[in-house]
Amino acid sequence: MCGIVGYLGNKDAYAVLIKGLHRLEYRGYDSAGVAMLSAKGELNVYKSKGKVADLESFARSKDISGTIGIAHTRWATHGEPNEVNAHPHYSPSGNLALIHNGIIENYSVIRAELESRGYEFRSSTDTEVIVYLIEYIMKSNRTDLCTAVQLALRQVVGAYAIAVISRDNPDRIIAARKSSPLVVGIGEDEFFLASDATPIIEYTDKVVYLNDGEIAVISRGEDLKVVNLDNVEITPEIKKLAMNISQLEKGGYPHFMLKEIFEQPRTILNCIRGRINVEGTNVALSGVIDNREKFLNARRIVIVACGTSWHAALIGEHLIEDFCRIPVEVEYASEFRYRNPVIYPDDIVIAISQSGETADTLAAVELAKSEGAFIYGICNAVGSSIPRTTDSGSYIHVGPEIGVASTKAFTGQVTVLSMLALTIAHQRGNISEEKFIQLVRELQAIPDKIKEVLKRSEEVKELSRIFTYAHNFIYLGRGYNYPAALEGALKLKEISYIHAEGYPAAEMKHGPIALIDAEMPVVVIATSDSIYEKTISNIQEIKARQGRVIAIVTEGDKAVRGIADYCIEVPQVAEPFTPIVASIPLQLLAYYIAVNKGRDVDRPRNLAKSVTVE
Ligand code: F6R
């Protein structure tokens, strides 16, 4: 979703800004723009519908000089994606330029008020009202830019990360955040600004994550100053980035998604490193151990998440109830936050989010927190909003996920949930020592098992050719693999735009079976588990109606192979961990079908990587 980049220093700002926008492309967007203050004192604003490359073509013959500027990728919310609605927006006098990520909920009230004073707006966006309001305050109250930003933001209701520059002060950027991420990078005599650290990493590893209600005053030749809306100065906490630049490159793969699928043996290893001991006799998630009493006494665990993270949450429900015998409820964060849920102070609320910035999940966390629950975060993006809001948590440590469709983050989330369930069960004595060690060792072996699955990628590629032109798919699974079926269907629809639905296999006969005919591919996860025989019966039901079955089976399987049209084998793993290995061929199938269809795999239409609006 919208991306912000800013630069102030000695370099050519345009080059830094454009490179930064490219780094943020993975977030999803439909227009882009840049504003720079030239040495001649001009404020040059260039905007374009489409990709950053379109913006570059548009700006090619223009004045792109200057060492200070701001840039933006917009994911349309208010007003269609076009040049007028693209950011930066400038003030009526043309003195100020502003970029914004988030949604201003009371923009129509402010707009009407300003219109009644004679202002005429150029765009249909909520953003333009902020820059108009700032200029109006500067003029009517005779204040400087920072004070005007503070006063304007007090009137604004909603979520924002903003950056603003002024023709009257070519050595300053003012930036502010509320419920939308913003990071300031501190280099040698230069500053960077971005929605996340990816545009900053190649210049400096020193960053400050702004907190809600904070304003960064970035000035040439001065230290970074942070103030709040009341102008009280706050000492910024400078953090060191752990990411490196190679993590942001494709490393020889045609797409980030394929690279990220193939990274999974290593990312899962990174996820369990330091948590499972080398002998495979213990697993300890420090976030759980440090809050042992909370977990021992939890009445209930509620997991809130969206999309793929919600699918991981469903697997977490199975794991925790199975191993720990604590009741678990899984909620869409977007529903939870608005449905007046019952939350007890002895509940533990787990928020799962790759980006750590999903607006609905963040709001669900705030709600649960206000009711006194203990909040545990499972996130990937270090320093993002959710881990900074929660009481405790675990990072999944899978590295930056650039492909919009989540792959390695999903398996990382399920791995952390597996370790969490094992740690709690061990602490509570719900599991025998023998069973505990057996499961820990099984989990430790998962990276090698994934390597085995990845060796079959050519097989999946071949299979993808047969189904590229299908119009619909059904995905089925039972028990632990029902959420894996939902995730397989989501992957396919996101990147290939083929309609796909996931169901618990036994639910099919209650409705979806009406869809089955010789045109309908049905992907069934039919690994050798406790309900294998039942799943075979479900496959028989599909075959009796001429459906075409692609089955994910355990190595050496005979029974399903005898009835399914196509089989993809995965190694034998303990039943609770089958969704991790079964998801890999489903990720590959979605990937290859999307490639066959010529889709923009890493940046599918309409999707955003980090969904920072509700
Ligand atoms: C699907 C996908 C989305 C995200 C969802 C939540 O591939 O990536 O469904 O899972 O938007 O995002 P996070 O995990 O960042 O909260």
XYZ file of C-alpha atoms and ligand atoms in Angstrom:
630
model
C 0.000 0.000 0.000
C 1.152 3.645 -0.424
C 4.882 4.124 -0.077
C 6.748 7.174 1.169
C 10.347 8.125 0.436
C 12.175 11.298 1.404
C 15.742 12.543 1.143
C 17.739 15.500 2.418
C 21.522 15.563 2.039
C 24.289 16.095 -0.505
C 23.288 13.482 -3.059
C 21.114 13.981 -6.111
C 17.715 13.552 -4.417
C 15.885 12.356 -7.539
C 18.088 9.271 -7.934
C 17.668 8.317 -4.265
C 13.915 8.897 -4.395
C 13.344 6.892 -7.580
C 15.454 3.996 -6.301
C 13.505 4.138 -3.047
C 10.188 4.037 -4.907
C 11.378 0.958 -6.807
C 12.253 -0.683 -3.491
C 8.724 0.018 -2.255
C 7.006 -1.274 -5.408
C 6.341 -4.576 -3.665
C 3.831 -2.831 -1.407
C 1.409 -2.392 -4.332
C 0.408 0.912 -5.970
C -1.201 2.415 -9.056
C 0.464 5.835 -9.491
C 3.645 7.553 -8.406
C 5.063 11.010 -7.937
C 8.027 13.028 -6.781
C 8.655 16.601 -5.565
C 12.079 18.247 -5.361
C 13.327 21.674 -4.428
C 15.829 22.772 -7.051
C 18.904 24.924 -6.393
C 17.040 27.743 -8.179
C 14.407 27.600 -5.434
C 11.718 25.951 -7.543
C 9.387 23.269 -6.260
C 9.141 20.724 -9.078
C 6.363 18.145 -8.804
C 6.072 15.277 -11.329
C 3.377 12.613 -11.185
C 2.282 9.734 -13.322
C -0.375 7.043 -13.414
C 1.019 3.488 -13.547
C 4.455 2.297 -12.557
C 7.533 4.109 -11.259
C 9.071 3.479 -14.709
C 6.248 5.602 -16.207
C 7.114 8.391 -13.805
C 10.777 8.139 -14.846
C 9.813 8.434 -18.537
C 7.627 11.427 -17.765
C 10.352 13.211 -15.754
C 13.154 12.435 -18.248
C 13.296 15.822 -19.934
C 12.342 17.836 -16.847
C 14.362 19.638 -14.188
C 15.132 16.914 -11.665
C 17.869 18.772 -9.820
C 18.001 19.260 -6.061
C 19.249 17.615 -2.914
C 15.961 17.558 -1.031
C 12.743 15.863 -2.061
C 9.842 13.578 -1.266
C 8.288 10.817 -3.366
C 5.284 8.534 -3.194
C 3.593 5.466 -4.615
C -0.203 5.676 -4.275
C -2.667 2.832 -3.840
C -5.970 4.516 -4.647
C -8.602 4.858 -1.930
C -10.262 8.261 -2.527
C -10.411 8.997 -6.245
C -9.254 6.944 -9.207
C -5.582 6.375 -9.996
C -4.583 9.304 -12.239
C -2.008 12.113 -12.372
C -4.205 14.584 -10.483
C -4.927 12.256 -7.576
C -1.326 10.989 -7.400
C 0.894 12.468 -4.669
C 2.689 14.784 -3.946
C -0.138 17.276 -3.566
C 0.761 20.905 -3.390
C -0.796 23.798 -1.537
C -2.950 26.459 -3.243
C 0.026 28.839 -3.523
C 2.305 26.063 -4.785
C 4.680 26.666 -1.851
C 4.215 23.320 -0.099
C 4.258 19.732 -1.362
C 2.966 16.842 0.729
C 2.774 13.054 0.534
C 0.511 10.908 2.661
C -0.095 7.274 3.505
C -3.332 6.430 5.343
C -6.897 7.716 5.310
C -8.219 11.026 6.626
C -11.686 10.119 7.867
C -13.000 13.681 8.357
C -11.550 15.029 5.117
C -14.946 16.005 3.682
C -15.713 18.209 6.719
C -12.334 19.959 6.458
C -12.689 20.261 2.704
C -16.147 21.846 2.994
C -14.824 24.298 5.596
C -11.920 25.328 3.348
C -14.192 25.541 0.292
C -16.442 27.903 2.241
C -13.353 30.109 2.584
C -12.876 30.163 -1.155
C -10.389 27.335 -1.667
C -10.757 25.210 -4.789
C -9.463 21.670 -4.723
C -7.782 20.008 -7.671
C -8.091 16.314 -6.743
C -10.665 13.935 -5.251
C -8.281 12.774 -2.531
C -8.435 13.006 1.233
C -4.739 13.959 1.189
C -5.070 17.301 -0.542
C -7.070 18.723 2.365
C -4.059 18.269 4.685
C -1.726 20.399 2.611
C -4.417 23.024 2.067
C -5.155 23.084 5.787
C -1.463 23.448 6.656
C -1.074 26.404 4.318
C -4.305 27.976 5.546
C -3.036 27.737 9.159
C 0.400 29.106 8.201
C -1.250 32.135 6.618
C -4.038 32.785 9.103
C -1.969 32.123 12.273
C 1.350 33.380 10.836
C 3.123 30.252 12.035
C 6.092 28.308 10.731
C 5.625 25.008 8.893
C 6.199 22.710 11.875
C 3.672 24.552 14.054
C 1.142 24.561 11.223
C 1.599 20.798 10.783
C 1.034 20.305 14.522
C -2.122 22.430 14.480
C -3.435 20.805 11.302
C -2.902 17.279 12.597
C -4.912 18.104 15.706
C -7.913 18.673 13.446
C -7.389 15.530 11.445
C -9.169 12.264 12.313
C -7.746 9.090 10.782
C -4.460 7.450 9.964
C -1.480 9.152 8.444
C 2.184 9.135 7.684
C 3.009 12.418 5.982
C 6.043 14.293 4.728
C 5.984 17.911 3.637
C 8.522 20.283 2.088
C 8.328 24.022 1.543
C 9.780 26.321 -1.106
C 10.433 28.815 1.700
C 12.667 26.400 3.592
C 14.769 24.300 1.206
C 16.682 22.659 4.065
C 13.866 20.999 5.965
C 11.430 18.094 5.767
C 8.643 17.782 8.308
C 7.261 14.244 8.714
C 4.639 12.852 11.064
C 2.878 9.595 11.810
C -0.275 8.196 13.338
C -1.198 4.537 12.697
C 0.865 4.446 9.483
C 4.526 3.493 9.518
C 7.390 5.944 9.008
C 11.114 5.382 9.428
C 13.882 8.014 9.415
C 17.344 6.855 8.291
C 20.323 8.765 9.646
C 23.429 8.910 7.448
C 26.534 11.132 7.345
C 25.140 14.646 6.826
C 22.044 13.173 5.219
C 18.634 11.848 6.155
C 16.278 9.369 4.540
C 12.614 8.871 5.141
C 10.519 5.869 4.165
C 7.462 3.770 4.934
C 9.742 0.870 5.787
C 13.472 0.345 5.934
C 13.884 -1.185 2.443
C 14.750 2.104 0.634
C 17.155 3.078 3.438
C 19.175 -0.099 3.933
C 21.760 0.584 1.206
C 22.709 3.964 2.677
C 22.696 3.552 6.445
C 21.835 1.038 9.169
C 20.870 3.734 11.690
C 17.118 4.294 11.855
C 14.481 5.859 14.046
C 10.969 4.386 13.911
C 8.552 7.226 14.610
C 5.804 6.498 17.122
C 2.192 7.599 16.822
C 1.787 11.310 17.430
C 5.451 12.081 16.721
C 6.778 14.624 14.240
C 10.280 14.436 12.783
C 11.944 17.751 12.019
C 14.682 16.895 9.543
C 17.041 19.814 8.927
C 20.233 20.152 6.918
C 23.298 20.369 9.167
C 21.360 19.589 12.355
C 20.556 16.486 14.395
C 17.196 14.812 13.912
C 14.622 16.476 16.159
C 11.439 14.675 17.213
C 8.513 16.517 18.823
C 4.899 15.666 19.567
C 1.772 17.581 18.595
C 2.217 19.752 21.733
C 5.772 20.555 20.638
C 7.323 18.625 23.535
C 10.713 17.316 22.408
C 11.212 13.526 22.481
C 14.644 11.857 22.430
C 14.671 9.645 19.332
C 15.705 6.042 19.887
C 18.246 5.138 17.196
C 18.072 1.456 16.189
C 20.461 -0.617 14.075
C 18.993 -2.396 11.049
C 19.706 -6.109 10.786
C 18.697 -6.443 7.090
C 21.188 -6.516 4.265
C 20.891 -5.416 0.669
C 21.171 -8.917 -0.877
C 17.924 -9.806 0.897
C 16.213 -7.207 -1.274
C 17.500 -8.555 -4.623
C 16.125 -11.428 -6.748
C 19.364 -13.431 -6.584
C 19.010 -14.910 -10.093
C 15.360 -15.956 -9.797
C 12.867 -14.546 -12.331
C 10.527 -13.423 -9.552
C 10.778 -12.642 -5.848
C 7.960 -15.107 -5.230
C 9.955 -18.025 -6.653
C 13.054 -16.926 -4.753
C 11.030 -16.761 -1.560
C 9.477 -20.201 -2.146
C 12.955 -21.663 -2.619
C 14.319 -19.826 0.425
C 12.029 -21.744 2.775
C 14.457 -24.434 3.953
C 16.760 -21.616 5.107
C 14.065 -19.291 6.437
C 12.579 -22.044 8.593
C 16.058 -22.865 9.838
C 16.517 -19.187 10.763
C 13.141 -19.257 12.459
C 13.987 -22.234 14.704
C 17.656 -21.267 15.252
C 18.332 -20.470 18.896
C 14.885 -21.692 19.832
C 15.279 -25.432 19.289
C 18.519 -26.791 20.754
C 20.956 -28.670 18.507
C 20.143 -32.030 20.136
C 16.464 -31.472 19.359
C 15.435 -32.078 22.949
C 14.045 -28.670 23.782
C 12.234 -25.716 22.282
C 11.924 -22.453 24.106
C 10.331 -19.309 22.752
C 11.649 -16.582 25.021
C 8.453 -14.516 24.672
C 6.528 -17.443 26.167
C 9.091 -18.338 28.843
C 9.358 -14.687 29.970
C 5.584 -14.631 30.439
C 5.231 -18.167 31.709
C 2.578 -17.369 34.332
C 0.362 -15.653 31.771
C 0.475 -18.693 29.502
C 0.004 -21.165 32.375
C -3.067 -19.310 33.575
C -4.605 -18.329 30.237
C -8.358 -18.927 30.187
C -8.417 -18.782 26.408
C -6.291 -17.764 23.457
C -7.790 -15.563 20.747
C -5.830 -15.211 17.511
C -6.477 -12.199 15.281
C -5.091 -11.845 11.771
C -5.982 -11.220 8.115
C -5.490 -13.133 4.849
C -2.658 -15.615 4.790
C -1.815 -14.814 8.408
C -5.401 -15.801 9.292
C -4.814 -19.170 7.614
C -1.685 -19.610 9.742
C -3.837 -18.713 12.752
C -6.265 -21.563 11.928
C -3.341 -23.990 11.958
C -2.264 -22.390 15.263
C -5.711 -23.191 16.671
C -5.235 -26.879 15.857
C -1.709 -26.900 17.290
C -2.542 -25.138 20.565
C -5.743 -27.052 21.269
C -4.086 -30.336 20.289
C -0.875 -29.880 22.310
C -1.917 -27.545 25.160
C -5.666 -28.182 25.649
C -6.313 -24.425 25.898
C -9.418 -23.256 24.011
C -8.538 -21.133 20.996
C -10.655 -18.811 18.877
C -9.492 -17.463 15.549
C -10.932 -14.175 14.350
C -10.613 -12.023 11.262
C -9.106 -8.875 12.775
C -11.475 -6.746 10.688
C -14.531 -8.457 12.226
C -13.158 -8.696 15.753
C -12.498 -4.964 15.993
C -16.075 -3.992 15.172
C -18.170 -6.709 16.809
C -17.928 -5.848 20.507
C -16.182 -9.142 21.387
C -16.015 -10.570 24.901
C -12.398 -10.247 26.065
C -11.291 -11.370 29.516
C -8.224 -9.986 31.321
C -6.871 -13.544 31.529
C -7.175 -14.022 27.766
C -4.092 -14.061 25.632
C -4.608 -12.382 22.274
C -2.122 -13.383 19.597
C -1.826 -11.030 16.620
C -0.226 -12.544 13.521
C 1.024 -10.204 10.820
C 3.902 -10.489 8.364
C 4.160 -6.744 7.841
C 3.291 -5.803 11.408
C 1.394 -2.866 9.900
C -1.994 -4.280 8.874
C -4.494 -1.631 9.989
C -7.242 -4.072 11.025
C -4.873 -6.274 13.015
C -3.364 -3.255 14.715
C -6.841 -1.984 15.649
C -7.790 -5.450 16.987
C -4.656 -5.357 19.151
C -5.546 -1.906 20.510
C -9.069 -3.091 21.317
C -7.876 -6.225 23.147
C -5.286 -4.163 24.987
C -7.909 -1.702 26.170
C -9.849 -4.648 27.652
C -6.780 -5.733 29.599
C -5.810 -8.861 27.655
C -2.176 -9.871 27.326
C -1.102 -9.326 23.708
C 1.444 -11.473 21.907
C 2.643 -10.596 18.404
C 3.929 -12.946 15.711
C 5.454 -10.695 13.055
C 8.171 -10.595 10.442
C 8.993 -6.904 9.924
C 11.284 -5.958 12.780
C 10.399 -2.648 14.443
C 6.980 -2.437 12.763
C 3.897 -1.145 14.576
C 2.410 -4.404 15.916
C 5.567 -5.677 17.666
C 5.980 -2.215 19.158
C 2.436 -2.248 20.550
C 2.216 -5.796 21.897
C 3.256 -6.951 25.389
C 5.534 -9.648 24.050
C 6.000 -11.751 20.952
C 8.171 -13.669 18.541
C 9.603 -12.592 15.226
C 9.482 -15.219 12.503
C 12.903 -14.149 11.143
C 12.294 -15.112 7.502
C 13.786 -11.905 6.063
C 12.022 -9.336 3.886
C 9.179 -10.812 1.856
C 8.945 -8.784 -1.351
C 6.531 -10.867 -3.480
C 3.046 -9.625 -2.681
C 1.740 -13.173 -2.256
C 2.948 -14.443 1.080
C 4.912 -17.712 1.013
C 7.898 -17.898 3.344
C 6.124 -15.717 5.908
C 3.248 -18.233 6.031
C 5.529 -21.204 6.721
C 7.495 -19.055 9.207
C 4.282 -18.162 11.040
C 3.218 -21.812 11.232
C 6.701 -22.748 12.466
C 6.543 -20.137 15.245
C 3.023 -21.281 16.169
C 4.319 -24.874 16.336
C 7.144 -23.811 18.652
C 4.746 -21.716 20.720
C 2.325 -24.631 21.167
C 5.167 -26.994 22.057
C 6.665 -24.528 24.554
C 3.332 -23.940 26.293
C 2.451 -27.647 26.327
C 5.852 -28.485 27.822
C 5.550 -25.768 30.487
C 2.011 -26.839 31.386
C 2.854 -30.528 31.387
C 0.220 -31.318 28.749
C 2.583 -33.454 26.757
C 4.833 -36.379 27.701
C 8.582 -35.823 27.498
C 8.844 -38.548 24.880
C 6.147 -37.041 22.646
C 7.625 -33.572 23.148
C 11.100 -34.637 21.997
C 9.659 -36.577 19.069
C 7.750 -33.502 17.865
C 10.685 -31.131 18.439
C 12.881 -33.401 16.304
C 10.218 -33.622 13.612
C 10.035 -29.836 13.501
C 13.810 -29.586 13.378
C 13.782 -31.861 10.314
C 11.260 -29.726 8.382
C 13.867 -27.624 6.469
C 15.338 -30.821 4.977
C 11.871 -32.128 4.157
C 11.118 -28.884 2.292
C 14.331 -29.317 0.290
C 12.904 -32.672 -0.826
C 9.618 -31.091 -1.905
C 11.416 -28.353 -3.833
C 13.207 -31.024 -5.906
C 9.791 -31.731 -7.425
C 9.311 -28.203 -8.721
C 9.744 -29.285 -12.372
C 6.984 -31.847 -11.876
C 4.681 -29.124 -10.559
C 5.684 -26.887 -13.472
C 4.668 -29.612 -15.959
C 1.375 -30.104 -14.151
C 0.689 -26.364 -14.189
C 0.587 -26.420 -18.010
C -2.408 -28.784 -17.971
C -4.457 -26.471 -15.740
C -3.449 -22.991 -16.865
C -6.727 -22.419 -18.694
C -9.102 -23.684 -16.003
C -11.613 -21.046 -14.908
C -12.230 -22.360 -11.397
C -10.447 -24.529 -8.843
C -11.547 -26.168 -5.613
C -9.007 -26.917 -2.863
C -9.848 -29.467 -0.187
C -8.171 -30.572 3.029
C -9.171 -31.884 6.438
C -7.961 -31.291 9.982
C -4.568 -29.599 9.973
C -4.698 -29.386 6.199
C -8.010 -27.579 5.860
C -6.298 -24.185 6.425
C -3.551 -25.287 4.007
C -6.293 -25.814 1.381
C -7.625 -22.294 2.045
C -4.110 -20.928 1.651
C -3.521 -22.874 -1.585
C -6.730 -21.404 -3.054
C -5.804 -17.888 -1.941
C -2.355 -18.155 -3.565
C -3.879 -19.219 -6.875
C -6.543 -16.507 -7.013
C -4.180 -13.731 -5.917
C -1.588 -14.170 -8.609
C -3.331 -15.984 -11.502
C -6.775 -14.308 -11.086
C -8.395 -17.750 -11.447
C -11.365 -18.200 -9.155
C -10.479 -20.729 -6.444
C -12.211 -21.793 -3.233
C -10.937 -23.790 -0.299
C -13.197 -26.070 1.777
C -12.924 -28.694 4.474
C -13.111 -31.819 2.281
C -16.170 -33.247 4.059
C -18.083 -29.970 3.676
C -18.095 -30.444 -0.085
C -21.183 -32.620 -0.081
C -23.113 -29.816 1.663
C -23.086 -27.614 -1.411
C -19.864 -27.185 -3.399
C -20.201 -30.695 -4.861
C -22.786 -29.188 -7.233
C -19.879 -27.464 -8.978
C -17.992 -30.648 -9.768
C -17.831 -31.729 -13.404
C -15.136 -32.771 -15.874
C -14.019 -29.126 -16.166
C -13.344 -28.667 -12.471
C -9.837 -29.268 -11.108
C -9.947 -30.224 -7.430
C -6.717 -30.040 -5.446
C -6.926 -32.383 -2.462
C -4.392 -32.558 0.352
C -4.496 -36.288 1.069
C -1.374 -36.980 3.114
C -1.228 -40.111 5.295
C -2.728 -38.766 8.497
C -5.384 -39.711 11.022
C -8.203 -38.907 8.575
C -6.557 -40.248 5.437
C -9.287 -42.855 4.834
C -11.998 -40.212 5.137
C -10.189 -37.994 2.640
C -10.014 -40.929 0.212
C -13.802 -41.202 0.416
C -14.056 -37.509 -0.460
C -11.823 -38.067 -3.489
C -14.086 -40.957 -4.572
C -17.050 -38.577 -4.401
C -15.272 -36.160 -6.744
C -14.198 -38.875 -9.167
C -17.768 -40.241 -9.268
C -18.717 -36.829 -10.711
C -15.835 -36.708 -13.226
C -13.917 -34.017 -11.315
C -10.180 -33.881 -12.066
C -8.197 -34.564 -8.923
C -4.699 -33.283 -8.205
C -3.675 -34.856 -4.911
C -0.870 -33.932 -2.534
C 0.132 -37.302 -1.082
C 2.767 -38.759 1.201
C 5.754 -40.415 -0.499
C 4.986 -44.024 -1.372
C 1.222 -43.521 -1.311
C -0.701 -46.141 -3.300
C -4.385 -45.748 -2.456
C -4.825 -42.150 -3.633
C -2.509 -42.670 -6.595
C -4.961 -45.339 -7.750
C -7.861 -42.897 -8.017
C -6.490 -39.334 -8.416
C -5.622 -37.968 -11.880
C -2.313 -36.470 -10.747
C -0.286 -36.821 -7.548
C 2.485 -34.709 -6.062
C 4.418 -36.430 -3.300
C 5.677 -34.799 -0.121
C 7.821 -36.529 2.525
C 6.268 -38.117 5.598
C 6.162 -35.657 8.518
C 4.340 -35.645 11.844
C 0.685 -34.781 11.201
C 0.748 -31.339 12.926
C 3.494 -30.202 10.558
C 1.972 -31.484 7.299
C 0.539 -28.048 6.382
C 4.091 -26.692 6.186
C 5.267 -29.241 3.621
C 1.926 -29.545 1.797
C 1.861 -25.783 1.211
C 5.056 -25.820 -0.845
C 3.672 -27.605 -3.954
C 0.543 -25.437 -3.707
C 2.684 -22.289 -3.749
C 4.592 -23.659 -6.756
C 1.397 -24.633 -8.594
C -0.052 -21.130 -8.163
C 3.259 -19.577 -9.202
C 3.686 -21.593 -12.409
C 0.047 -21.192 -13.472
C 0.356 -17.407 -12.993
C 3.613 -17.343 -14.989
C 1.989 -19.404 -17.777
C -0.794 -16.835 -17.889
C 1.720 -13.983 -18.115
C 0.642 -12.399 -14.839
C 2.666 -9.855 -12.884
C 3.437 -12.463 -10.225
C 5.237 -10.242 -7.733
C 2.818 -7.352 -8.056
C -0.639 -8.761 -8.779
C -3.322 -6.256 -9.685
C -5.211 -4.457 -6.911
C -3.165 -6.044 -4.130
C -0.930 -4.350 -1.597
C 1.769 -5.957 0.478
C 1.168 -3.920 3.543
C -2.523 -3.136 4.049
C -2.296 0.008 6.126
C -5.884 1.143 5.558
C -8.974 -0.650 6.783
C -1.734 -13.131 0.852
C -1.306 -12.017 1.653
C -2.328 -11.273 2.424
C -1.767 -10.947 3.816
C -2.746 -10.065 4.600
C -2.251 -9.791 6.006
O -0.688 -13.675 0.128
O -0.157 -11.690 1.676
O -3.519 -11.990 2.528
O -1.539 -12.143 4.495
O -2.902 -8.839 3.930
O -1.006 -9.191 5.987
P -0.046 -9.209 7.231
O 0.379 -10.605 7.476
O 1.096 -8.316 6.851
O -0.842 -8.672 8.380
